[in-house]
């Protein structure tokens, strides 16, 4: 057992697949909360934001590679969607709050061009599973 509640499917996935340890996962969540607070009160820097984006992209890519090899059920596909959405939100903050940096834009374009088709193709399955479409 990972030491997390059964409801923490993201953390359980990361730990059970060897993506990170429980200690690393707890630190990830602390870092996420700290960045959210810094964004809220206007103290986040573009470097801090981009550093977290790179951490989230690394997690996404590791999960994508694992899920691609497995018989991915709806919940695993939903995890990828949640991770991709988190990255997209962080980029939205970065591009809205700070001057545009070509390196950041290129990284975002690479991410989208490499993974957006897979993410979009999983949407109908996820939406059907949750009875959001027929």
mmCIF file with all atom_site columns, C-alpha atoms in Angstrom:
data_model
loop_
_atom_site.group_PDB
_atom_site.id
_atom_site.type_symbol
_atom_site.label_atom_id
_atom_site.label_alt_id
_atom_site.label_comp_id
_atom_site.label_asym_id
_atom_site.label_entity_id
_atom_site.label_seq_id
_atom_site.pdbx_PDB_ins_code
_atom_site.Cartn_x
_atom_site.Cartn_y
_atom_site.Cartn_z
_atom_site.occupancy
_atom_site.B_iso_or_equiv
_atom_site.pdbx_formal_charge
_atom_site.auth_seq_id
_atom_site.auth_comp_id
_atom_site.auth_asym_id
_atom_site.auth_atom_id
_atom_site.pdbx_PDB_model_num
ATOM 1   C CA . UNK A 1 1   ? 0.000   0.000  0.000   1.00 0.00 ? 1   UNK A CA 1
ATOM 2   C CA . UNK A 1 2   ? 1.221   3.493  -0.800  1.00 0.00 ? 2   UNK A CA 1
ATOM 3   C CA . UNK A 1 3   ? 0.243   5.216  2.449   1.00 0.00 ? 3   UNK A CA 1
ATOM 4   C CA . UNK A 1 4   ? -2.365  7.350  0.682   1.00 0.00 ? 4   UNK A CA 1
ATOM 5   C CA . UNK A 1 5   ? -6.121  7.185  0.832   1.00 0.00 ? 5   UNK A CA 1
ATOM 6   C CA . UNK A 1 6   ? -7.919  5.168  -1.821  1.00 0.00 ? 6   UNK A CA 1
ATOM 7   C CA . UNK A 1 7   ? -9.390  8.458  -3.070  1.00 0.00 ? 7   UNK A CA 1
ATOM 8   C CA . UNK A 1 8   ? -5.969  9.816  -4.043  1.00 0.00 ? 8   UNK A CA 1
ATOM 9   C CA . UNK A 1 9   ? -5.801  8.024  -7.370  1.00 0.00 ? 9   UNK A CA 1
ATOM 10  C CA . UNK A 1 10  ? -3.131  10.359 -8.759  1.00 0.00 ? 10  UNK A CA 1
ATOM 11  C CA . UNK A 1 11  ? -0.766  9.735  -5.862  1.00 0.00 ? 11  UNK A CA 1
ATOM 12  C CA . UNK A 1 12  ? -1.471  6.019  -5.814  1.00 0.00 ? 12  UNK A CA 1
ATOM 13  C CA . UNK A 1 13  ? -0.743  5.782  -9.546  1.00 0.00 ? 13  UNK A CA 1
ATOM 14  C CA . UNK A 1 14  ? 2.548   7.675  -9.185  1.00 0.00 ? 14  UNK A CA 1
ATOM 15  C CA . UNK A 1 15  ? 3.706   5.554  -6.257  1.00 0.00 ? 15  UNK A CA 1
ATOM 16  C CA . UNK A 1 16  ? 2.503   2.147  -7.487  1.00 0.00 ? 16  UNK A CA 1
ATOM 17  C CA . UNK A 1 17  ? 4.174   2.687  -10.869 1.00 0.00 ? 17  UNK A CA 1
ATOM 18  C CA . UNK A 1 18  ? 7.451   3.870  -9.332  1.00 0.00 ? 18  UNK A CA 1
ATOM 19  C CA . UNK A 1 19  ? 7.156   7.384  -10.732 1.00 0.00 ? 19  UNK A CA 1
ATOM 20  C CA . UNK A 1 20  ? 7.811   8.852  -7.282  1.00 0.00 ? 20  UNK A CA 1
ATOM 21  C CA . UNK A 1 21  ? 7.934   7.952  -3.621  1.00 0.00 ? 21  UNK A CA 1
ATOM 22  C CA . UNK A 1 22  ? 5.344   8.943  -1.036  1.00 0.00 ? 22  UNK A CA 1
ATOM 23  C CA . UNK A 1 23  ? 7.748   11.582 0.302   1.00 0.00 ? 23  UNK A CA 1
ATOM 24  C CA . UNK A 1 24  ? 8.253   13.019 -3.195  1.00 0.00 ? 24  UNK A CA 1
ATOM 25  C CA . UNK A 1 25  ? 4.500   13.052 -3.809  1.00 0.00 ? 25  UNK A CA 1
ATOM 26  C CA . UNK A 1 26  ? 3.849   14.913 -0.564  1.00 0.00 ? 26  UNK A CA 1
ATOM 27  C CA . UNK A 1 27  ? 6.528   17.442 -1.528  1.00 0.00 ? 27  UNK A CA 1
ATOM 28  C CA . UNK A 1 28  ? 4.953   17.814 -4.976  1.00 0.00 ? 28  UNK A CA 1
ATOM 29  C CA . UNK A 1 29  ? 1.637   18.711 -3.366  1.00 0.00 ? 29  UNK A CA 1
ATOM 30  C CA . UNK A 1 30  ? 3.314   21.169 -0.993  1.00 0.00 ? 30  UNK A CA 1
ATOM 31  C CA . UNK A 1 31  ? 5.042   22.797 -3.978  1.00 0.00 ? 31  UNK A CA 1
ATOM 32  C CA . UNK A 1 32  ? 1.740   22.958 -5.879  1.00 0.00 ? 32  UNK A CA 1
ATOM 33  C CA . UNK A 1 33  ? -0.024  24.579 -2.914  1.00 0.00 ? 33  UNK A CA 1
ATOM 34  C CA . UNK A 1 34  ? 2.811   27.065 -2.373  1.00 0.00 ? 34  UNK A CA 1
ATOM 35  C CA . UNK A 1 35  ? 2.776   28.071 -6.030  1.00 0.00 ? 35  UNK A CA 1
ATOM 36  C CA . UNK A 1 36  ? -1.009  28.468 -5.952  1.00 0.00 ? 36  UNK A CA 1
ATOM 37  C CA . UNK A 1 37  ? -0.664  30.760 -2.932  1.00 0.00 ? 37  UNK A CA 1
ATOM 38  C CA . UNK A 1 38  ? 2.150   32.744 -4.544  1.00 0.00 ? 38  UNK A CA 1
ATOM 39  C CA . UNK A 1 39  ? 0.041   33.189 -7.680  1.00 0.00 ? 39  UNK A CA 1
ATOM 40  C CA . UNK A 1 40  ? -2.922  34.278 -5.575  1.00 0.00 ? 40  UNK A CA 1
ATOM 41  C CA . UNK A 1 41  ? -1.002  36.971 -3.712  1.00 0.00 ? 41  UNK A CA 1
ATOM 42  C CA . UNK A 1 42  ? 1.072   38.026 -6.722  1.00 0.00 ? 42  UNK A CA 1
ATOM 43  C CA . UNK A 1 43  ? 4.491   36.863 -5.561  1.00 0.00 ? 43  UNK A CA 1
ATOM 44  C CA . UNK A 1 44  ? 5.157   34.055 -8.045  1.00 0.00 ? 44  UNK A CA 1
ATOM 45  C CA . UNK A 1 45  ? 7.974   34.574 -10.507 1.00 0.00 ? 45  UNK A CA 1
ATOM 46  C CA . UNK A 1 46  ? 8.056   33.329 -14.066 1.00 0.00 ? 46  UNK A CA 1
ATOM 47  C CA . UNK A 1 47  ? 11.021  31.104 -13.160 1.00 0.00 ? 47  UNK A CA 1
ATOM 48  C CA . UNK A 1 48  ? 9.084   29.457 -10.314 1.00 0.00 ? 48  UNK A CA 1
ATOM 49  C CA . UNK A 1 49  ? 6.074   28.959 -12.534 1.00 0.00 ? 49  UNK A CA 1
ATOM 50  C CA . UNK A 1 50  ? 8.116   27.488 -15.380 1.00 0.00 ? 50  UNK A CA 1
ATOM 51  C CA . UNK A 1 51  ? 9.986   25.214 -12.965 1.00 0.00 ? 51  UNK A CA 1
ATOM 52  C CA . UNK A 1 52  ? 6.650   23.777 -11.791 1.00 0.00 ? 52  UNK A CA 1
ATOM 53  C CA . UNK A 1 53  ? 5.499   23.438 -15.399 1.00 0.00 ? 53  UNK A CA 1
ATOM 54  C CA . UNK A 1 54  ? 8.598   21.361 -16.153 1.00 0.00 ? 54  UNK A CA 1
ATOM 55  C CA . UNK A 1 55  ? 7.892   19.120 -13.139 1.00 0.00 ? 55  UNK A CA 1
ATOM 56  C CA . UNK A 1 56  ? 4.289   18.626 -14.296 1.00 0.00 ? 56  UNK A CA 1
ATOM 57  C CA . UNK A 1 57  ? 5.376   17.901 -17.883 1.00 0.00 ? 57  UNK A CA 1
ATOM 58  C CA . UNK A 1 58  ? 7.859   15.314 -16.627 1.00 0.00 ? 58  UNK A CA 1
ATOM 59  C CA . UNK A 1 59  ? 5.074   13.618 -14.635 1.00 0.00 ? 59  UNK A CA 1
ATOM 60  C CA . UNK A 1 60  ? 2.732   13.743 -17.614 1.00 0.00 ? 60  UNK A CA 1
ATOM 61  C CA . UNK A 1 61  ? 5.293   12.188 -19.971 1.00 0.00 ? 61  UNK A CA 1
ATOM 62  C CA . UNK A 1 62  ? 6.143   9.407  -17.498 1.00 0.00 ? 62  UNK A CA 1
ATOM 63  C CA . UNK A 1 63  ? 2.446   8.629  -16.980 1.00 0.00 ? 63  UNK A CA 1
ATOM 64  C CA . UNK A 1 64  ? 1.757   8.785  -20.707 1.00 0.00 ? 64  UNK A CA 1
ATOM 65  C CA . UNK A 1 65  ? 4.494   6.236  -21.447 1.00 0.00 ? 65  UNK A CA 1
ATOM 66  C CA . UNK A 1 66  ? 3.193   3.867  -18.775 1.00 0.00 ? 66  UNK A CA 1
ATOM 67  C CA . UNK A 1 67  ? -0.462  4.220  -19.734 1.00 0.00 ? 67  UNK A CA 1
ATOM 68  C CA . UNK A 1 68  ? 0.369   3.823  -23.426 1.00 0.00 ? 68  UNK A CA 1
ATOM 69  C CA . UNK A 1 69  ? 1.846   0.374  -22.669 1.00 0.00 ? 69  UNK A CA 1
ATOM 70  C CA . UNK A 1 70  ? -1.005  -0.737 -20.415 1.00 0.00 ? 70  UNK A CA 1
ATOM 71  C CA . UNK A 1 71  ? -4.592  -1.502 -21.247 1.00 0.00 ? 71  UNK A CA 1
ATOM 72  C CA . UNK A 1 72  ? -5.644  2.011  -20.334 1.00 0.00 ? 72  UNK A CA 1
ATOM 73  C CA . UNK A 1 73  ? -9.018  2.238  -18.692 1.00 0.00 ? 73  UNK A CA 1
ATOM 74  C CA . UNK A 1 74  ? -11.072 5.381  -18.472 1.00 0.00 ? 74  UNK A CA 1
ATOM 75  C CA . UNK A 1 75  ? -9.587  6.389  -15.126 1.00 0.00 ? 75  UNK A CA 1
ATOM 76  C CA . UNK A 1 76  ? -6.021  6.273  -16.418 1.00 0.00 ? 76  UNK A CA 1
ATOM 77  C CA . UNK A 1 77  ? -7.033  8.350  -19.419 1.00 0.00 ? 77  UNK A CA 1
ATOM 78  C CA . UNK A 1 78  ? -8.725  10.791 -17.067 1.00 0.00 ? 78  UNK A CA 1
ATOM 79  C CA . UNK A 1 79  ? -5.469  11.080 -15.108 1.00 0.00 ? 79  UNK A CA 1
ATOM 80  C CA . UNK A 1 80  ? -3.671  12.111 -18.300 1.00 0.00 ? 80  UNK A CA 1
ATOM 81  C CA . UNK A 1 81  ? -6.393  14.639 -19.030 1.00 0.00 ? 81  UNK A CA 1
ATOM 82  C CA . UNK A 1 82  ? -6.123  16.103 -15.516 1.00 0.00 ? 82  UNK A CA 1
ATOM 83  C CA . UNK A 1 83  ? -2.333  16.345 -15.768 1.00 0.00 ? 83  UNK A CA 1
ATOM 84  C CA . UNK A 1 84  ? -2.522  17.938 -19.218 1.00 0.00 ? 84  UNK A CA 1
ATOM 85  C CA . UNK A 1 85  ? -5.160  20.384 -17.988 1.00 0.00 ? 85  UNK A CA 1
ATOM 86  C CA . UNK A 1 86  ? -2.975  21.343 -15.015 1.00 0.00 ? 86  UNK A CA 1
ATOM 87  C CA . UNK A 1 87  ? -0.053  22.040 -17.353 1.00 0.00 ? 87  UNK A CA 1
ATOM 88  C CA . UNK A 1 88  ? -2.286  24.045 -19.663 1.00 0.00 ? 88  UNK A CA 1
ATOM 89  C CA . UNK A 1 89  ? -3.541  26.138 -16.722 1.00 0.00 ? 89  UNK A CA 1
ATOM 90  C CA . UNK A 1 90  ? 0.017   26.822 -15.568 1.00 0.00 ? 90  UNK A CA 1
ATOM 91  C CA . UNK A 1 91  ? 0.974   27.952 -19.059 1.00 0.00 ? 91  UNK A CA 1
ATOM 92  C CA . UNK A 1 92  ? -2.096  30.211 -19.148 1.00 0.00 ? 92  UNK A CA 1
ATOM 93  C CA . UNK A 1 93  ? -0.890  31.893 -15.945 1.00 0.00 ? 93  UNK A CA 1
ATOM 94  C CA . UNK A 1 94  ? 2.639   32.150 -17.317 1.00 0.00 ? 94  UNK A CA 1
ATOM 95  C CA . UNK A 1 95  ? 1.550   33.760 -20.592 1.00 0.00 ? 95  UNK A CA 1
ATOM 96  C CA . UNK A 1 96  ? -0.962  36.057 -18.897 1.00 0.00 ? 96  UNK A CA 1
ATOM 97  C CA . UNK A 1 97  ? 1.200   37.294 -16.028 1.00 0.00 ? 97  UNK A CA 1
ATOM 98  C CA . UNK A 1 98  ? 4.659   37.562 -17.563 1.00 0.00 ? 98  UNK A CA 1
ATOM 99  C CA . UNK A 1 99  ? 6.273   38.738 -20.795 1.00 0.00 ? 99  UNK A CA 1
ATOM 100 C CA . UNK A 1 100 ? 6.244   36.081 -23.494 1.00 0.00 ? 100 UNK A CA 1
ATOM 101 C CA . UNK A 1 101 ? 9.437   34.032 -23.563 1.00 0.00 ? 101 UNK A CA 1
ATOM 102 C CA . UNK A 1 102 ? 10.202  32.176 -26.805 1.00 0.00 ? 102 UNK A CA 1
ATOM 103 C CA . UNK A 1 103 ? 11.637  29.200 -24.884 1.00 0.00 ? 103 UNK A CA 1
ATOM 104 C CA . UNK A 1 104 ? 8.383   28.838 -22.934 1.00 0.00 ? 104 UNK A CA 1
ATOM 105 C CA . UNK A 1 105 ? 6.232   29.129 -26.042 1.00 0.00 ? 105 UNK A CA 1
ATOM 106 C CA . UNK A 1 106 ? 8.327   26.512 -27.862 1.00 0.00 ? 106 UNK A CA 1
ATOM 107 C CA . UNK A 1 107 ? 8.054   24.083 -24.942 1.00 0.00 ? 107 UNK A CA 1
ATOM 108 C CA . UNK A 1 108 ? 4.263   24.563 -24.888 1.00 0.00 ? 108 UNK A CA 1
ATOM 109 C CA . UNK A 1 109 ? 3.978   24.079 -28.646 1.00 0.00 ? 109 UNK A CA 1
ATOM 110 C CA . UNK A 1 110 ? 6.100   20.916 -28.459 1.00 0.00 ? 110 UNK A CA 1
ATOM 111 C CA . UNK A 1 111 ? 3.923   19.524 -25.678 1.00 0.00 ? 111 UNK A CA 1
ATOM 112 C CA . UNK A 1 112 ? 0.730   20.211 -27.596 1.00 0.00 ? 112 UNK A CA 1
ATOM 113 C CA . UNK A 1 113 ? 2.016   18.902 -30.909 1.00 0.00 ? 113 UNK A CA 1
ATOM 114 C CA . UNK A 1 114 ? 3.277   15.697 -29.279 1.00 0.00 ? 114 UNK A CA 1
ATOM 115 C CA . UNK A 1 115 ? 0.271   14.874 -27.108 1.00 0.00 ? 115 UNK A CA 1
ATOM 116 C CA . UNK A 1 116 ? -2.870  16.808 -28.015 1.00 0.00 ? 116 UNK A CA 1
ATOM 117 C CA . UNK A 1 117 ? -4.141  14.179 -30.473 1.00 0.00 ? 117 UNK A CA 1
ATOM 118 C CA . UNK A 1 118 ? -3.911  11.451 -27.824 1.00 0.00 ? 118 UNK A CA 1
ATOM 119 C CA . UNK A 1 119 ? -5.615  13.644 -25.250 1.00 0.00 ? 119 UNK A CA 1
ATOM 120 C CA . UNK A 1 120 ? -8.428  14.620 -27.601 1.00 0.00 ? 120 UNK A CA 1
ATOM 121 C CA . UNK A 1 121 ? -8.952  11.056 -28.798 1.00 0.00 ? 121 UNK A CA 1
ATOM 122 C CA . UNK A 1 122 ? -9.536  9.898  -25.209 1.00 0.00 ? 122 UNK A CA 1
ATOM 123 C CA . UNK A 1 123 ? -12.217 12.515 -24.514 1.00 0.00 ? 123 UNK A CA 1
ATOM 124 C CA . UNK A 1 124 ? -15.196 10.615 -25.981 1.00 0.00 ? 124 UNK A CA 1
ATOM 125 C CA . UNK A 1 125 ? -14.354 7.538  -23.893 1.00 0.00 ? 125 UNK A CA 1
ATOM 126 C CA . UNK A 1 126 ? -14.075 9.590  -20.720 1.00 0.00 ? 126 UNK A CA 1
ATOM 127 C CA . UNK A 1 127 ? -17.247 11.565 -21.422 1.00 0.00 ? 127 UNK A CA 1
ATOM 128 C CA . UNK A 1 128 ? -19.218 8.387  -22.152 1.00 0.00 ? 128 UNK A CA 1
ATOM 129 C CA . UNK A 1 129 ? -17.930 6.711  -18.988 1.00 0.00 ? 129 UNK A CA 1
ATOM 130 C CA . UNK A 1 130 ? -19.271 9.576  -16.901 1.00 0.00 ? 130 UNK A CA 1
ATOM 131 C CA . UNK A 1 131 ? -22.523 9.724  -18.900 1.00 0.00 ? 131 UNK A CA 1
ATOM 132 C CA . UNK A 1 132 ? -21.746 13.206 -20.155 1.00 0.00 ? 132 UNK A CA 1
ATOM 133 C CA . UNK A 1 133 ? -22.430 12.168 -23.751 1.00 0.00 ? 133 UNK A CA 1
ATOM 134 C CA . UNK A 1 134 ? -24.288 9.243  -25.286 1.00 0.00 ? 134 UNK A CA 1
#
